Amino acid sequence: MGNQKVNTDFLTGTLNSLARTAALFVMNDNKDQHNEYKANIFHLLFLWLGFLSGALAAPFLLAFQETGH
């Protein structure tokens, strides 16, 4: 992104954790662990939704800033 470095380790690591947790959720029959995996899935999913919403909003916010409004 211009002169800035983009570190994808955090993003890909979070996506990897989401996939692993979803797999453990599906494969596990223990109710307590099932609830814990479900909570972790929602936390990671909301984190990813935050990433995506920031990526989608950034061009509009930058354009708004450039026009001086």
Short mmCIF file of C-alpha atoms in Angstrom, two decimals:
data_model
loop_
_atom_site.label_atom_id
_atom_site.label_comp_id
_atom_site.label_asym_id
_atom_site.label_seq_id
_atom_site.Cartn_x
_atom_site.Cartn_y
_atom_site.Cartn_z
CA MET A 1 0.00 0.00 0.00
CA GLY A 2 2.14 2.82 -1.25
CA ASN A 3 5.25 3.17 0.88
CA GLN A 4 3.68 1.29 3.79
CA LYS A 5 4.38 -2.37 4.37
CA VAL A 6 1.37 -4.62 4.80
CA ASN A 7 1.88 -7.45 7.26
CA THR A 8 -0.41 -10.33 6.38
CA ASP A 9 0.74 -12.66 9.18
CA PHE A 10 -1.93 -11.39 11.55
CA LEU A 11 -4.69 -11.67 8.97
CA THR A 12 -3.74 -15.10 7.65
CA GLY A 13 -3.04 -16.40 11.16
CA THR A 14 -6.48 -15.30 12.28
CA LEU A 15 -8.10 -16.93 9.25
CA ASN A 16 -6.12 -20.11 9.93
CA SER A 17 -7.29 -20.11 13.56
CA LEU A 18 -10.87 -19.61 12.39
CA ALA A 19 -10.63 -22.62 10.06
CA ARG A 20 -9.02 -24.84 12.74
CA THR A 21 -11.56 -23.84 15.37
CA ALA A 22 -14.43 -24.49 12.96
CA ALA A 23 -13.03 -27.95 12.20
CA LEU A 24 -12.68 -28.74 15.92
CA PHE A 25 -16.22 -27.47 16.50
CA VAL A 26 -17.62 -29.85 13.88
CA MET A 27 -15.56 -32.86 14.98
CA ASN A 28 -16.05 -32.53 18.76
CA ASP A 29 -18.93 -34.07 20.71
CA ASN A 30 -18.10 -32.66 24.16
CA LYS A 31 -20.75 -30.04 24.97
CA ASP A 32 -18.46 -27.81 27.07
CA GLN A 33 -15.75 -27.73 24.42
CA HIS A 34 -18.40 -27.32 21.75
CA ASN A 35 -19.62 -24.12 23.42
CA GLU A 36 -16.04 -22.86 23.82
CA TYR A 37 -15.28 -23.49 20.15
CA LYS A 38 -18.49 -21.75 19.13
CA ALA A 39 -17.57 -18.67 21.18
CA ASN A 40 -14.08 -18.61 19.65
CA ILE A 41 -15.53 -18.93 16.15
CA PHE A 42 -17.75 -15.90 16.71
CA HIS A 43 -14.87 -13.84 18.13
CA LEU A 44 -12.62 -14.66 15.18
CA LEU A 45 -15.47 -14.13 12.72
CA PHE A 46 -16.22 -10.68 14.13
CA LEU A 47 -12.52 -9.84 13.96
CA TRP A 48 -12.49 -10.79 10.27
CA LEU A 49 -15.65 -8.80 9.64
CA GLY A 50 -13.82 -5.83 11.17
CA PHE A 51 -10.91 -6.35 8.79
CA LEU A 52 -13.21 -6.59 5.79
CA SER A 53 -15.35 -3.61 6.75
CA GLY A 54 -12.20 -1.51 7.19
CA ALA A 55 -10.93 -2.61 3.80
CA LEU A 56 -14.26 -1.76 2.19
CA ALA A 57 -14.65 1.59 3.96
CA ALA A 58 -11.07 2.84 3.46
CA PRO A 59 -11.40 3.93 -0.20
CA PHE A 60 -14.54 5.94 0.56
CA LEU A 61 -13.01 7.55 3.63
CA LEU A 62 -9.84 8.43 1.75
CA ALA A 63 -11.83 9.96 -1.09
CA PHE A 64 -13.87 11.93 1.43
CA GLN A 65 -10.70 13.17 3.11
CA GLU A 66 -9.15 14.22 -0.23
CA THR A 67 -12.16 16.35 -1.14
CA GLY A 68 -11.71 18.28 2.11
CA HIS A 69 -15.19 17.69 3.52
#
